XYZ file of N, CA and C in Angstrom:
360
model
N 19.492 -0.807 15.738
C 19.916 0.034 16.826
C 18.694 0.315 17.685
N 18.865 0.155 18.962
C 17.749 0.386 19.878
C 18.307 0.708 21.254
N 17.531 1.407 22.029
C 17.985 1.626 23.406
C 17.997 0.300 24.156
N 18.896 0.183 25.127
C 18.980 -1.040 25.919
C 17.679 -1.259 26.677
N 17.259 -2.510 26.736
C 16.027 -2.853 27.437
C 16.196 -2.656 28.944
N 15.143 -2.207 29.576
C 15.164 -2.053 31.029
C 14.667 -3.321 31.707
N 13.877 -4.102 31.002
C 13.354 -5.354 31.538
C 14.363 -6.476 31.300
N 14.142 -7.586 31.953
C 14.997 -8.755 31.746
C 14.843 -9.249 30.318
N 15.935 -9.685 29.732
C 15.925 -10.211 28.371
C 15.593 -11.695 28.435
N 14.648 -12.119 27.595
C 14.242 -13.519 27.529
C 14.626 -14.064 26.154
N 15.514 -15.040 26.121
C 16.000 -15.599 24.861
C 15.172 -16.803 24.436
N 15.027 -16.965 23.141
C 14.389 -18.147 22.576
C 15.464 -19.215 22.414
N 15.360 -20.346 23.122
C 16.416 -21.364 23.054
C 16.619 -21.949 21.660
N 15.617 -21.863 20.793
C 15.755 -22.362 19.419
C 16.575 -21.411 18.555
N 16.709 -20.150 18.978
C 17.371 -19.152 18.147
C 18.599 -18.511 18.773
N 18.728 -18.556 20.081
C 19.796 -17.821 20.749
C 20.506 -18.675 21.793
N 21.772 -18.377 21.983
C 22.505 -19.005 23.078
C 23.017 -17.959 24.065
N 23.077 -16.710 23.631
C 23.594 -15.640 24.472
C 23.196 -14.301 23.859
N 23.410 -13.224 24.587
C 23.172 -11.906 24.037
C 24.141 -10.917 24.673
N 24.306 -9.793 24.012
C 25.134 -8.704 24.530
C 24.662 -7.419 23.870
N 24.757 -6.310 24.574
C 24.457 -5.002 23.993
C 25.749 -4.461 23.411
N 25.798 -4.329 22.079
C 27.002 -3.907 21.373
C 26.669 -2.804 20.390
N 27.654 -1.991 20.098
C 27.500 -1.034 18.999
C 27.579 -1.822 17.690
N 27.050 -1.271 16.596
C 27.184 -1.965 15.308
C 28.641 -2.267 14.966
N 29.526 -1.308 15.217
C 30.942 -1.509 14.910
C 31.562 -2.640 15.700
N 31.225 -2.740 16.972
C 31.792 -3.811 17.789
C 31.259 -5.171 17.350
N 29.989 -5.254 17.008
C 29.429 -6.528 16.534
C 30.111 -6.956 15.232
N 30.313 -6.014 14.302
C 30.980 -6.345 13.039
C 32.431 -6.747 13.277
N 33.098 -6.082 14.203
C 34.481 -6.430 14.513
C 34.564 -7.829 15.117
N 33.669 -8.156 16.034
C 33.660 -9.506 16.615
C 33.424 -10.556 15.540
N 32.527 -10.257 14.608
C 32.266 -11.179 13.504
C 33.526 -11.334 12.648
N 34.168 -10.227 12.307
C 35.371 -10.265 11.466
C 36.493 -11.075 12.121
N 36.551 -11.049 13.443
C 37.578 -11.790 14.188
C 37.187 -13.251 14.428
N 35.973 -13.629 14.014
C 35.505 -14.992 14.221
C 34.998 -15.253 15.629
N 34.764 -14.205 16.402
C 34.292 -14.341 17.782
C 32.770 -14.380 17.871
N 32.090 -14.057 16.792
C 30.629 -13.996 16.770
C 30.180 -14.337 15.356
N 29.094 -15.080 15.251
C 28.552 -15.406 13.932
C 27.347 -14.517 13.657
N 27.375 -13.874 12.509
C 26.240 -13.080 12.043
C 25.746 -13.677 10.735
N 24.466 -13.530 10.477
C 23.923 -13.939 9.186
C 23.906 -12.692 8.291
N 23.951 -12.873 6.960
C 24.071 -11.718 6.073
C 23.057 -10.595 6.292
N 21.758 -10.851 6.502
C 20.860 -9.704 6.697
C 21.236 -8.863 7.923
N 21.642 -9.525 8.995
C 22.062 -8.802 10.198
C 23.346 -8.041 9.929
N 24.298 -8.668 9.232
C 25.569 -8.022 8.917
C 25.337 -6.743 8.111
N 24.506 -6.830 7.057
C 24.247 -5.658 6.211
C 23.552 -4.557 7.011
N 22.595 -4.909 7.848
C 21.909 -3.915 8.675
C 22.896 -3.212 9.597
N 23.759 -3.975 10.260
C 24.755 -3.367 11.142
C 25.719 -2.480 10.359
N 26.117 -2.918 9.175
C 27.008 -2.119 8.324
C 26.365 -0.774 7.985
N 25.081 -0.803 7.665
C 24.377 0.436 7.321
C 24.182 1.348 8.533
N 24.172 0.787 9.732
C 24.028 1.589 10.950
C 25.347 2.204 11.416
N 26.457 1.812 10.826
C 27.767 2.291 11.265
C 27.880 3.817 11.276
N 27.260 4.492 10.357
C 27.382 5.947 10.275
C 26.480 6.710 11.233
N 25.625 6.030 11.940
C 24.688 6.706 12.847
C 25.376 7.055 14.171
N 25.095 8.243 14.657
C 25.730 8.698 15.898
C 24.977 8.280 17.148
N 23.681 8.001 17.005
C 22.887 7.642 18.180
C 21.651 6.865 17.739
N 20.986 6.283 18.720
C 19.735 5.578 18.449
C 18.714 6.559 17.882
N 18.644 7.755 18.452
C 17.668 8.755 18.004
C 17.888 9.131 16.544
N 19.138 9.349 16.131
C 19.382 9.716 14.731
C 19.117 8.541 13.797
N 19.429 7.318 14.254
C 19.155 6.134 13.423
C 17.658 5.971 13.204
N 16.876 6.139 14.262
C 15.424 6.008 14.139
C 14.837 7.120 13.276
N 15.328 8.343 13.447
C 14.846 9.459 12.629
C 15.181 9.228 11.159
N 16.385 8.755 10.885
C 16.795 8.478 9.509
C 15.937 7.371 8.905
N 15.691 6.316 9.673
C 14.870 5.211 9.182
C 13.442 5.658 8.893
N 12.932 6.567 9.704
C 11.564 7.042 9.511
C 11.409 8.033 8.380
N 12.532 8.535 7.856
C 12.458 9.563 6.826
C 12.577 9.025 5.406
N 12.747 7.721 5.256
C 12.892 7.158 3.912
C 12.228 5.790 3.832
N 12.003 5.362 2.623
C 11.394 4.048 2.405
C 12.379 2.954 2.790
N 11.870 1.859 3.263
C 12.719 0.725 3.629
C 13.376 0.146 2.390
N 14.645 -0.211 2.532
C 15.362 -0.848 1.429
C 14.836 -2.263 1.242
N 14.722 -2.680 -0.003
C 14.272 -4.032 -0.314
C 15.461 -4.813 -0.855
N 15.727 -5.944 -0.234
C 16.840 -6.787 -0.633
C 16.298 -8.108 -1.153
N 16.226 -8.248 -2.482
C 15.860 -9.508 -3.115
C 17.186 -10.214 -3.401
N 17.584 -11.073 -2.493
C 18.921 -11.667 -2.504
C 19.072 -12.724 -3.594
N 20.196 -12.637 -4.308
C 20.594 -13.629 -5.299
C 21.991 -14.118 -4.928
N 22.287 -15.372 -5.215
C 23.612 -15.910 -4.933
C 24.639 -15.295 -5.871
N 25.809 -15.034 -5.320
C 26.942 -14.512 -6.082
C 28.039 -15.577 -6.014
N 28.196 -16.366 -7.072
C 29.200 -17.431 -7.033
C 30.613 -16.843 -6.911
N 31.538 -17.463 -6.188
C 31.341 -18.741 -5.525
C 30.772 -18.607 -4.108
N 31.060 -17.529 -3.391
C 30.623 -17.400 -1.998
C 30.199 -15.976 -1.697
N 28.995 -15.641 -2.040
C 28.526 -14.300 -1.747
C 27.069 -14.116 -2.116
N 26.632 -12.894 -1.948
C 25.257 -12.504 -2.241
C 25.276 -11.213 -3.025
N 24.241 -10.981 -3.818
C 24.128 -9.714 -4.545
C 22.682 -9.274 -4.573
N 22.520 -7.965 -4.820
C 21.196 -7.361 -4.811
C 21.039 -6.411 -5.986
N 19.795 -5.982 -6.198
C 19.472 -5.051 -7.279
C 20.450 -3.893 -7.251
N 20.951 -3.545 -8.405
C 21.952 -2.499 -8.523
C 23.319 -3.057 -8.869
N 23.492 -4.387 -8.704
C 24.765 -5.015 -9.062
C 24.743 -5.349 -10.554
N 25.864 -5.145 -11.225
C 25.952 -5.391 -12.663
C 25.578 -6.829 -13.023
N 25.820 -7.772 -12.133
C 25.538 -9.182 -12.422
C 24.203 -9.661 -11.869
N 23.399 -8.763 -11.315
C 22.099 -9.156 -10.752
C 21.250 -9.759 -11.864
N 20.797 -11.008 -11.706
C 20.141 -11.725 -12.813
C 18.949 -11.011 -13.457
N 18.053 -10.439 -12.655
C 16.887 -9.795 -13.243
C 17.253 -8.500 -13.967
N 18.402 -7.953 -13.654
C 18.839 -6.694 -14.252
C 19.648 -6.952 -15.521
N 20.599 -7.870 -15.456
C 21.473 -8.221 -16.574
C 21.662 -9.737 -16.586
N 20.698 -10.483 -17.126
C 20.720 -11.941 -16.995
C 21.951 -12.636 -17.555
N 22.658 -12.035 -18.498
C 23.805 -12.703 -19.109
C 25.146 -12.139 -18.658
N 25.139 -11.262 -17.668
C 26.374 -10.598 -17.241
C 27.185 -11.496 -16.315
N 28.477 -11.491 -16.482
C 29.406 -12.254 -15.650
C 29.608 -11.527 -14.324
N 29.790 -12.278 -13.222
C 29.934 -11.669 -11.896
C 31.205 -10.842 -11.768
N 32.182 -11.041 -12.669
C 33.417 -10.266 -12.610
C 33.410 -9.086 -13.577
N 32.313 -8.893 -14.297
C 32.235 -7.793 -15.264
C 32.381 -6.450 -14.561
N 33.025 -5.485 -15.212
C 33.111 -4.152 -14.612
C 31.730 -3.524 -14.544
N 31.526 -2.689 -13.570
C 30.246 -2.010 -13.452
C 29.817 -1.857 -12.009
N 28.549 -1.557 -11.847
C 27.986 -1.279 -10.529
C 28.097 -2.496 -9.608
N 28.242 -2.209 -8.328
C 28.343 -3.271 -7.328
C 27.332 -3.044 -6.211
N 26.677 -4.138 -5.822
C 25.823 -4.169 -4.631
C 25.867 -5.615 -4.174
N 26.954 -5.965 -3.457
C 27.221 -7.357 -3.127
C 27.969 -7.497 -1.826
N 27.881 -8.715 -1.300
C 28.575 -9.069 -0.067
C 29.352 -10.351 -0.321
N 30.673 -10.285 -0.178
C 31.511 -11.461 -0.331
C 31.667 -12.118 1.036
N 31.235 -13.385 1.134
C 31.280 -14.117 2.399
C 32.267 -15.279 2.353
N 33.193 -15.247 1.396
C 34.137 -16.354 1.221
C 35.049 -16.522 2.425
N 35.449 -15.435 3.041
C 36.323 -15.497 4.208
C 36.082 -14.264 5.070
N 36.576 -14.322 6.298
C 36.448 -13.181 7.211
C 37.620 -12.242 7.011
N 37.438 -10.972 7.097
C 36.159 -10.289 7.247
C 35.397 -10.261 5.924
N 34.071 -10.269 6.037
C 33.247 -10.153 4.838
C 33.470 -8.783 4.211
N 33.249 -8.712 2.885
C 33.471 -7.464 2.161
C 32.173 -7.049 1.486
N 31.706 -5.846 1.810
C 30.490 -5.278 1.228
C 30.894 -4.258 0.188
N 30.345 -4.390 -1.004
C 30.609 -3.427 -2.066
C 29.289 -2.816 -2.511
N 29.242 -1.512 -2.526
C 28.074 -0.805 -3.053
C 28.584 0.442 -3.756
N 28.626 0.357 -5.065
C 29.151 1.466 -5.848
C 28.468 1.505 -7.210
N 28.253 2.691 -7.700
C 27.696 2.870 -9.032
C 28.760 2.500 -10.055
N 28.303 1.991 -11.191
C 29.245 1.558 -12.213
C 29.782 2.662 -13.055
């Protein structure tokens, strides 16, 4: 989340084809509808910004806590998981991905993607 730039936006042709100023919710909705492609780190960041009321509150909140660390592991068949998930390999190396318990994962098998973050 950031205030809109006052200067002209310059895109890197190797990384971008277009840009738009969107709220986190609108970007996630466009992605869910297949109108925009997001990569998982961007999707998770936008999801976490959904509860913020303004750029100022988002920046204040970000400055008041340590940055989250996401050591991404694959979640078969189509997803990702992070520390805190019951099946996270470094946490529970022999646990099945369907085992009951804590969740910290993103299912990317189909749109809309599903983010789960819950204590077990």
